[in-house]
Coordinates of C-alpha atoms and ligand atoms in Angstrom, one line a residue:
M1 CA 82.5 113.2 65.7
A2 CA 83.5 113.2 62.1
A3 CA 81.1 111.1 60.2
P4 CA 82.6 109.4 57.1
R5 CA 81.2 110.8 53.9
P6 CA 79.8 108.3 51.4
R7 CA 81.8 107.8 48.4
P8 CA 80.0 109.6 45.5
Q9 CA 78.9 107.5 42.6
P10 CA 80.7 108.6 39.5
L11 CA 77.5 108.5 37.3
L12 CA 75.6 110.5 40.0
L13 CA 78.4 112.9 40.2
L14 CA 78.3 113.6 36.6
L15 CA 74.6 114.1 36.7
V16 CA 74.9 116.4 39.5
S17 CA 77.5 118.4 37.9
L18 CA 75.5 118.6 34.7
L19 CA 72.5 119.7 36.5
A20 CA 74.5 122.2 38.5
A21 CA 75.9 123.6 35.4
S22 CA 72.5 124.0 33.7
A23 CA 70.7 125.4 36.7
P24 CA 69.6 128.9 36.8
R25 CA 72.1 131.1 38.6
R26 CA 69.8 132.1 41.5
A27 CA 69.2 128.9 43.3
D28 CA 66.2 128.3 45.5
A29 CA 66.1 129.5 49.0
W30 CA 66.6 127.0 51.8
G31 CA 65.8 123.8 49.9
K32 CA 62.4 122.3 50.4
E33 CA 63.5 120.7 53.6
G34 CA 64.6 123.9 55.2
H35 CA 61.3 125.7 54.4
I36 CA 59.3 122.8 55.6
M37 CA 61.1 122.6 58.8
V38 CA 60.8 126.4 59.5
C39 CA 57.1 126.0 59.1
K40 CA 56.8 122.9 61.1
I41 CA 58.4 124.8 63.9
A42 CA 56.2 127.8 63.4
E43 CA 53.0 125.7 63.5
K44 CA 53.8 124.5 67.0
Y45 CA 53.9 128.1 68.3
L46 CA 50.8 129.5 66.7
S47 CA 48.0 130.9 69.0
E48 CA 44.6 129.3 68.6
E49 CA 43.3 132.3 66.6
A50 CA 46.2 132.3 64.4
A51 CA 46.1 128.6 63.8
A52 CA 42.4 129.0 62.8
A53 CA 43.0 131.8 60.4
V54 CA 45.9 129.8 58.8
Q55 CA 43.5 126.8 58.5
D56 CA 41.0 129.0 56.9
L57 CA 43.4 130.4 54.4
L58 CA 45.3 127.3 53.3
P59 CA 44.3 125.7 50.1
E60 CA 42.6 122.3 50.2
S61 CA 45.9 120.6 48.9
A62 CA 47.8 121.6 52.1
G63 CA 45.9 118.9 54.0
G64 CA 45.7 121.4 56.9
E65 CA 49.4 121.8 57.3
L66 CA 51.2 125.2 56.7
S67 CA 54.5 123.4 56.2
T68 CA 53.4 121.7 53.0
M69 CA 52.8 125.1 51.4
C70 CA 56.1 126.6 52.5
P71 CA 58.2 125.6 49.4
W72 CA 55.3 126.9 47.1
A73 CA 57.0 130.3 46.3
D74 CA 60.0 128.5 44.9
T75 CA 57.8 126.4 42.6
M76 CA 56.2 129.7 41.3
R77 CA 59.4 131.5 40.3
F78 CA 59.0 131.1 36.6
R79 CA 55.3 131.8 36.5
Y80 CA 55.6 134.8 38.8
H81 CA 58.6 136.1 37.4
W82 CA 58.2 139.5 39.2
A83 CA 58.4 137.7 42.6
S84 CA 61.9 136.4 41.9
P85 CA 63.8 139.3 43.5
L86 CA 61.6 139.0 46.6
H87 CA 63.5 136.0 47.9
Y88 CA 66.7 137.8 48.7
A89 CA 68.6 141.1 49.0
N90 CA 72.1 141.9 47.9
T91 CA 74.6 144.4 49.4
P92 CA 77.3 146.1 47.4
N93 CA 79.8 143.6 48.8
V94 CA 79.7 145.1 52.3
C95 CA 78.8 143.4 55.6
N96 CA 75.9 145.6 56.4
F97 CA 72.3 145.9 55.1
N98 CA 70.7 149.2 54.4
F99 CA 67.1 149.0 53.3
S100 CA 67.1 152.1 51.1
R101 CA 70.3 151.2 49.4
D102 CA 69.8 147.4 49.1
C103 CA 66.1 146.6 48.9
H104 CA 65.1 146.9 45.3
N105 CA 64.9 144.8 42.1
S106 CA 67.1 145.1 39.1
R107 CA 64.9 147.9 37.8
G108 CA 65.5 149.9 41.0
E109 CA 62.0 149.6 42.3
Q110 CA 62.1 150.3 46.1
G111 CA 61.1 147.5 48.5
M112 CA 61.3 144.7 45.9
C113 CA 63.5 142.5 48.1
V114 CA 63.0 139.9 50.8
V115 CA 62.5 142.5 53.6
G116 CA 59.9 144.6 51.7
A117 CA 58.1 141.4 50.7
I118 CA 57.7 140.2 54.3
N119 CA 56.3 143.6 55.2
N120 CA 54.1 143.6 52.2
Y121 CA 52.5 140.3 52.7
T122 CA 52.2 141.0 56.5
D123 CA 50.2 144.2 55.7
Q124 CA 48.0 142.2 53.3
L125 CA 47.2 139.6 55.8
Y126 CA 46.1 142.3 58.3
T127 CA 43.0 142.7 56.0
Y128 CA 41.9 139.3 57.0
G129 CA 38.4 139.3 58.2
D130 CA 37.6 142.8 56.7
S131 CA 34.3 143.4 55.2
P132 CA 33.9 143.9 52.3
K133 CA 36.2 141.0 51.8
S134 CA 40.0 141.8 51.2
S135 CA 40.9 142.4 47.6
Y136 CA 44.2 140.4 48.0
N137 CA 44.5 136.7 47.5
L138 CA 45.3 136.1 51.2
T139 CA 46.1 132.4 50.5
E140 CA 49.0 133.6 48.3
S141 CA 49.9 136.3 50.9
L142 CA 50.3 133.6 53.6
M143 CA 52.3 131.2 51.4
F144 CA 54.6 134.0 50.4
L145 CA 55.1 135.3 53.9
A146 CA 55.9 131.9 55.3
H147 CA 58.4 131.3 52.6
F148 CA 60.2 134.7 52.7
V149 CA 60.5 134.6 56.6
G150 CA 62.4 131.4 56.0
D151 CA 64.5 133.0 53.2
V152 CA 65.5 136.1 55.1
H153 CA 67.1 133.8 57.8
Q154 CA 69.3 131.9 55.2
P155 CA 72.4 134.0 55.7
L156 CA 73.3 134.0 52.0
H157 CA 69.9 135.4 51.0
V158 CA 71.4 138.6 52.2
G159 CA 74.8 138.4 50.5
Y160 CA 77.1 140.2 48.1
E161 CA 75.7 141.4 44.8
E162 CA 79.1 140.5 43.1
D163 CA 78.7 136.8 43.6
E164 CA 74.9 136.7 43.8
G165 CA 74.7 135.5 47.4
G166 CA 77.3 132.8 46.7
N167 CA 75.8 131.4 43.6
T168 CA 78.9 132.1 41.5
I169 CA 81.3 130.8 44.1
M170 CA 82.0 127.2 43.0
V171 CA 83.1 124.8 45.7
H172 CA 83.2 121.1 46.5
W173 CA 81.0 120.0 49.3
Y174 CA 83.2 117.1 50.4
R175 CA 83.6 115.5 47.0
R176 CA 80.6 117.0 45.3
K177 CA 80.6 120.1 43.2
A178 CA 78.3 122.7 44.5
N179 CA 78.0 126.4 44.7
L180 CA 78.3 128.2 48.1
H181 CA 74.7 129.3 48.0
H182 CA 73.5 125.7 47.4
V183 CA 75.8 124.5 50.3
W184 CA 73.8 126.7 52.6
D185 CA 70.3 126.1 51.1
V186 CA 70.6 122.3 50.9
S187 CA 73.9 120.6 51.5
I188 CA 74.6 121.4 55.1
I189 CA 70.9 120.5 56.1
D190 CA 71.1 117.2 54.1
T191 CA 74.4 116.3 55.8
V192 CA 73.0 117.2 59.2
M193 CA 69.9 115.1 58.7
K194 CA 72.1 112.1 57.6
D195 CA 74.6 112.5 60.4
F196 CA 72.4 113.2 63.4
Y197 CA 68.6 112.7 62.5
N198 CA 68.4 109.5 60.7
K199 CA 67.4 111.5 57.5
S200 CA 64.2 112.4 59.2
M201 CA 62.8 116.0 59.1
D202 CA 60.5 115.3 62.0
T203 CA 63.3 114.0 64.2
M204 CA 65.3 117.1 63.4
V205 CA 62.3 119.4 64.1
D206 CA 61.8 117.7 67.4
A207 CA 65.5 118.2 68.3
L208 CA 65.2 121.9 67.4
Q209 CA 62.1 122.2 69.4
T210 CA 63.7 120.6 72.4
N211 CA 66.5 123.1 72.1
L212 CA 64.0 125.9 72.0
T213 CA 62.9 124.9 75.4
E214 CA 66.3 124.1 76.7
G215 CA 69.7 125.1 75.2
W216 CA 68.2 128.3 73.6
S217 CA 65.4 129.1 76.1
D218 CA 67.3 132.2 77.3
D219 CA 67.8 133.4 73.8
V220 CA 64.2 133.0 72.5
G221 CA 62.9 136.1 74.2
H222 CA 65.6 138.1 72.5
W223 CA 64.7 136.5 69.0
E224 CA 61.1 137.6 69.5
N225 CA 61.9 141.0 70.7
C226 CA 60.5 143.2 68.0
A227 CA 60.0 146.9 68.9
N228 CA 58.9 147.8 65.4
K229 CA 55.1 148.4 65.7
K230 CA 54.8 149.7 62.1
A231 CA 56.2 146.8 60.3
T232 CA 57.8 143.4 61.1
C233 CA 61.4 143.1 62.1
A234 CA 62.5 141.7 58.9
N235 CA 65.0 144.5 58.5
D236 CA 66.8 143.3 61.7
Y237 CA 66.8 139.6 60.5
A238 CA 68.5 140.8 57.2
I239 CA 71.1 142.6 59.1
E240 CA 71.7 139.5 61.1
S241 CA 72.0 137.5 57.9
I242 CA 74.6 139.5 56.2
N243 CA 76.6 139.5 59.4
L244 CA 76.4 135.7 59.4
S245 CA 77.3 135.6 55.7
C246 CA 80.4 137.5 56.4
N247 CA 81.4 135.8 59.6
Y248 CA 80.6 132.2 58.6
A249 CA 79.3 131.6 55.0
Y250 CA 81.9 133.5 53.1
K251 CA 84.7 133.3 55.7
D252 CA 87.8 131.5 54.4
V253 CA 86.0 130.5 51.2
V254 CA 87.6 131.1 47.8
Q255 CA 86.8 129.7 44.4
N256 CA 87.2 126.0 43.9
I257 CA 87.9 125.3 47.6
T258 CA 86.9 122.0 49.1
L259 CA 84.7 122.5 52.1
G260 CA 84.8 119.5 54.5
D261 CA 84.7 118.8 58.3
D262 CA 86.3 122.0 59.4
Y263 CA 83.7 124.1 57.6
Y264 CA 80.9 121.7 58.3
F265 CA 81.3 121.4 62.1
T266 CA 81.6 125.2 62.5
R267 CA 78.7 126.1 60.3
Y268 CA 75.9 123.6 60.8
P269 CA 75.1 125.0 64.3
V270 CA 74.5 128.4 62.6
V271 CA 72.1 126.7 60.2
E272 CA 70.2 124.9 63.0
K273 CA 69.8 128.1 64.8
R274 CA 68.6 130.1 61.9
L275 CA 65.9 127.5 61.1
A276 CA 64.7 127.6 64.6
Q277 CA 64.8 131.5 64.7
A278 CA 62.8 131.7 61.5
G279 CA 60.2 129.3 62.8
V280 CA 59.8 131.2 66.0
R281 CA 59.6 134.6 64.2
L282 CA 57.2 133.4 61.6
A283 CA 54.9 132.3 64.5
L284 CA 55.4 135.6 66.1
I285 CA 54.4 137.5 63.0
L286 CA 51.3 135.3 62.3
N287 CA 50.2 135.6 66.0
R288 CA 50.5 139.4 65.8
I289 CA 48.5 139.5 62.7
F290 CA 45.7 137.2 63.6
D291 CA 45.5 137.4 67.3
K292 CA 44.7 141.1 67.3
K293 CA 43.5 141.3 70.9
K294 CA 46.8 140.0 72.3
A295 CA 49.0 141.4 69.7
D296 CA 52.4 142.8 70.8
T297 CA 52.0 141.7 74.5
T298 CA 52.0 138.0 74.3
P299 CA 55.3 136.3 74.1
L300 CA 55.3 133.0 72.2
Y301 CA 53.9 130.2 74.1
I302 CA 56.7 127.8 74.8
Q303 CA 55.5 124.3 75.2
Ligands
LIG1 C1 71.5 153.9 53.6 O1 71.6 154.2 52.2 C2 71.1 155.5 51.8 C3 71.0 155.6 50.3 O2 72.2 155.1 49.8 C4 71.9 156.6 52.5 O3 71.4 157.9 52.2 C5 71.9 156.4 54.0 O4 72.7 157.3 54.6 C6 72.3 155.0 54.4 N1 72.1 154.8 55.8 C7 73.0 154.4 56.6 C8 72.6 154.3 58.1 O5 74.1 154.1 56.2
LIG2 C1 53.2 143.1 47.2 O1 52.3 142.1 46.9 C2 51.7 142.2 45.5 C3 50.6 141.1 45.4 O2 51.3 140.0 45.4 C4 52.8 142.3 44.5 O3 52.2 142.6 43.3 C5 53.9 143.3 44.8 O4 54.9 143.2 43.9 C6 54.4 143.0 46.2 N1 55.4 143.9 46.5 C7 56.4 143.6 47.4 C8 57.5 144.6 47.7 O5 56.5 142.5 47.8
LIG3 C1 44.5 132.4 45.3 O1 45.7 131.9 45.0 C2 45.8 130.4 45.0 C3 47.2 130.0 44.9 O2 47.8 130.6 43.8 C4 44.8 130.0 43.8 O3 44.9 128.6 43.8 C5 43.5 130.5 44.0 O4 42.7 130.1 42.9 C6 43.4 132.0 44.2 N1 42.1 132.4 44.5 C7 41.5 133.3 43.8 C8 40.2 133.7 44.4 O5 41.9 133.9 42.8
LIG4 C1 65.9 105.3 61.0 O1 64.9 105.3 60.0 C2 64.6 104.0 59.4 C3 63.5 104.1 58.4 O2 63.9 105.2 57.6 C4 64.0 103.1 60.6 O3 63.7 101.8 60.1 C5 65.0 103.1 61.7 O4 64.4 102.4 62.8 C6 65.4 104.5 62.2 N1 66.3 104.4 63.2 C7 66.4 105.0 64.4 C8 67.5 104.9 65.3 O5 65.3 105.8 64.6
LIG5 C1 71.2 123.2 71.0 O1 71.7 124.4 71.5 C2 73.1 124.3 72.0 C3 73.5 125.5 72.7 O2 73.4 126.7 71.9 C4 74.0 124.0 70.8 O3 75.3 123.8 71.1 C5 73.4 122.7 70.0 O4 74.0 122.6 68.7 C6 71.9 123.0 69.7 N1 71.4 121.7 69.1 C7 70.5 121.6 68.1 C8 70.0 120.4 67.7 O5 70.4 122.7 67.5
LIG6 C1 78.0 140.7 63.8 O1 78.8 139.6 64.2 C2 79.7 139.8 65.2 C3 80.6 138.6 65.5 O2 79.8 137.4 65.4 C4 79.0 140.3 66.5 O3 79.9 140.5 67.5 C5 78.2 141.5 66.2 O4 77.5 141.9 67.3 C6 77.3 141.3 65.1 N1 76.6 142.5 64.6 C7 75.4 142.6 64.3 C8 74.9 144.0 63.9 O5 74.6 141.7 64.4
LIG7 C1 88.5 126.8 39.3 O1 88.5 125.5 38.5 C2 88.2 125.7 37.2 C3 88.1 124.3 36.6 O2 87.7 123.3 37.5 C4 89.2 126.6 36.5 O3 88.9 126.8 35.1 C5 89.3 127.9 37.2 O4 90.4 128.7 36.7 C6 89.5 127.7 38.7 N1 89.5 129.1 39.4 C7 90.3 129.4 40.3 C8 90.2 130.8 40.8 O5 91.2 128.7 40.7

């Protein structure tokens, strides 16, 4: 099923290389597409109460769709510099994640990583509907939460400190220069959309949703299983991610390697599954927050 790769245009290639060279080290999380798709999936599984609260909190510019706001946190990385470490976590080059060892920013402040951020913004959203009114900007809390639940599922957002989650590992994705982190944020998704989904996010989301009710239906209960009543299960999602980083993302990759069909065909199913898991779990978290009567007991409604 190997689809031929288009021949890259020399000028485009040059531009891409120049951009890659000048880009900040820590690339965005899942590209825009990844975040939008995670949230499009989540929107399909929101309870009525959760959907209403989300509508209430979304800014006007969202046009009523959570998914349009899910890349927002990446656009704020320069303005909200403090939030930059909240997109990821690094381990000391080991294949396990330990919150007290790994969840901090460069100044050593505890909790300043993607796992702490998910729990932080979840806590803030629990104040929705309080009177007097919550002192948090819950619109921002929602937009951060939706973004970071996506991030924690991108395997290389829980990667090795030494290579900054794959950002310093230069590779070729077929014939294009990229770093490994970018391959997992963007390139695999782009290639999958081109090869299987006619370059359409909606077509891809539909395929993932079909799988949630068919191929993965036995697994979904397990994905949703979250025994942690005090916080979200973001810690578990980070543990899964570092494991996937070791077993898939980093596996057999060395500096300057060319990644092609062998890598692509064994890794894209992981990416598809992580996008779907992130969507299901974001809905789970939002339903728990906003649908307080039924919290904890209701499994996601599978359409
Ligand atoms: C996690 O890291 C902390 C701090 O480094 C350490 O004290 C603790 O034993 C570790 N926990 C596990 C389960 O390895
Ligand atoms: C929690 O949210 C507040 C408000 O956005 C922010 O100042 C703080 O740094 C956040 N902490 C974490 C761990 O996300
Ligand atoms: C809350 O945050 C949003 C997004 O940053 C902003 O547009 C809005 O003005 C903020 N609301 C308040 C009351 O500060
Ligand atoms: C693919 O998308 C194009 C527009 O982008 C559309 O014209 C075409 O019909 C689509 N093909 C399929 C098989 O859906
Ligand atoms: C659907 O699930 C099956 C079984 O896990 C998997 O092989 C396939 O790649 C999945 N398809 C999509 C679109 O994710
Ligand atoms: C890590 O991955 C291996 C191989 O895929 C799997 O057998 C193991 O259960 C995973 N461990 C965790 C903690 O997820
Ligand atoms: C990777 O390629 C660059 C130039 O393209 C070269 O300078 C560098 O030494 C190579 N690194 C390794 C580990 O092969």
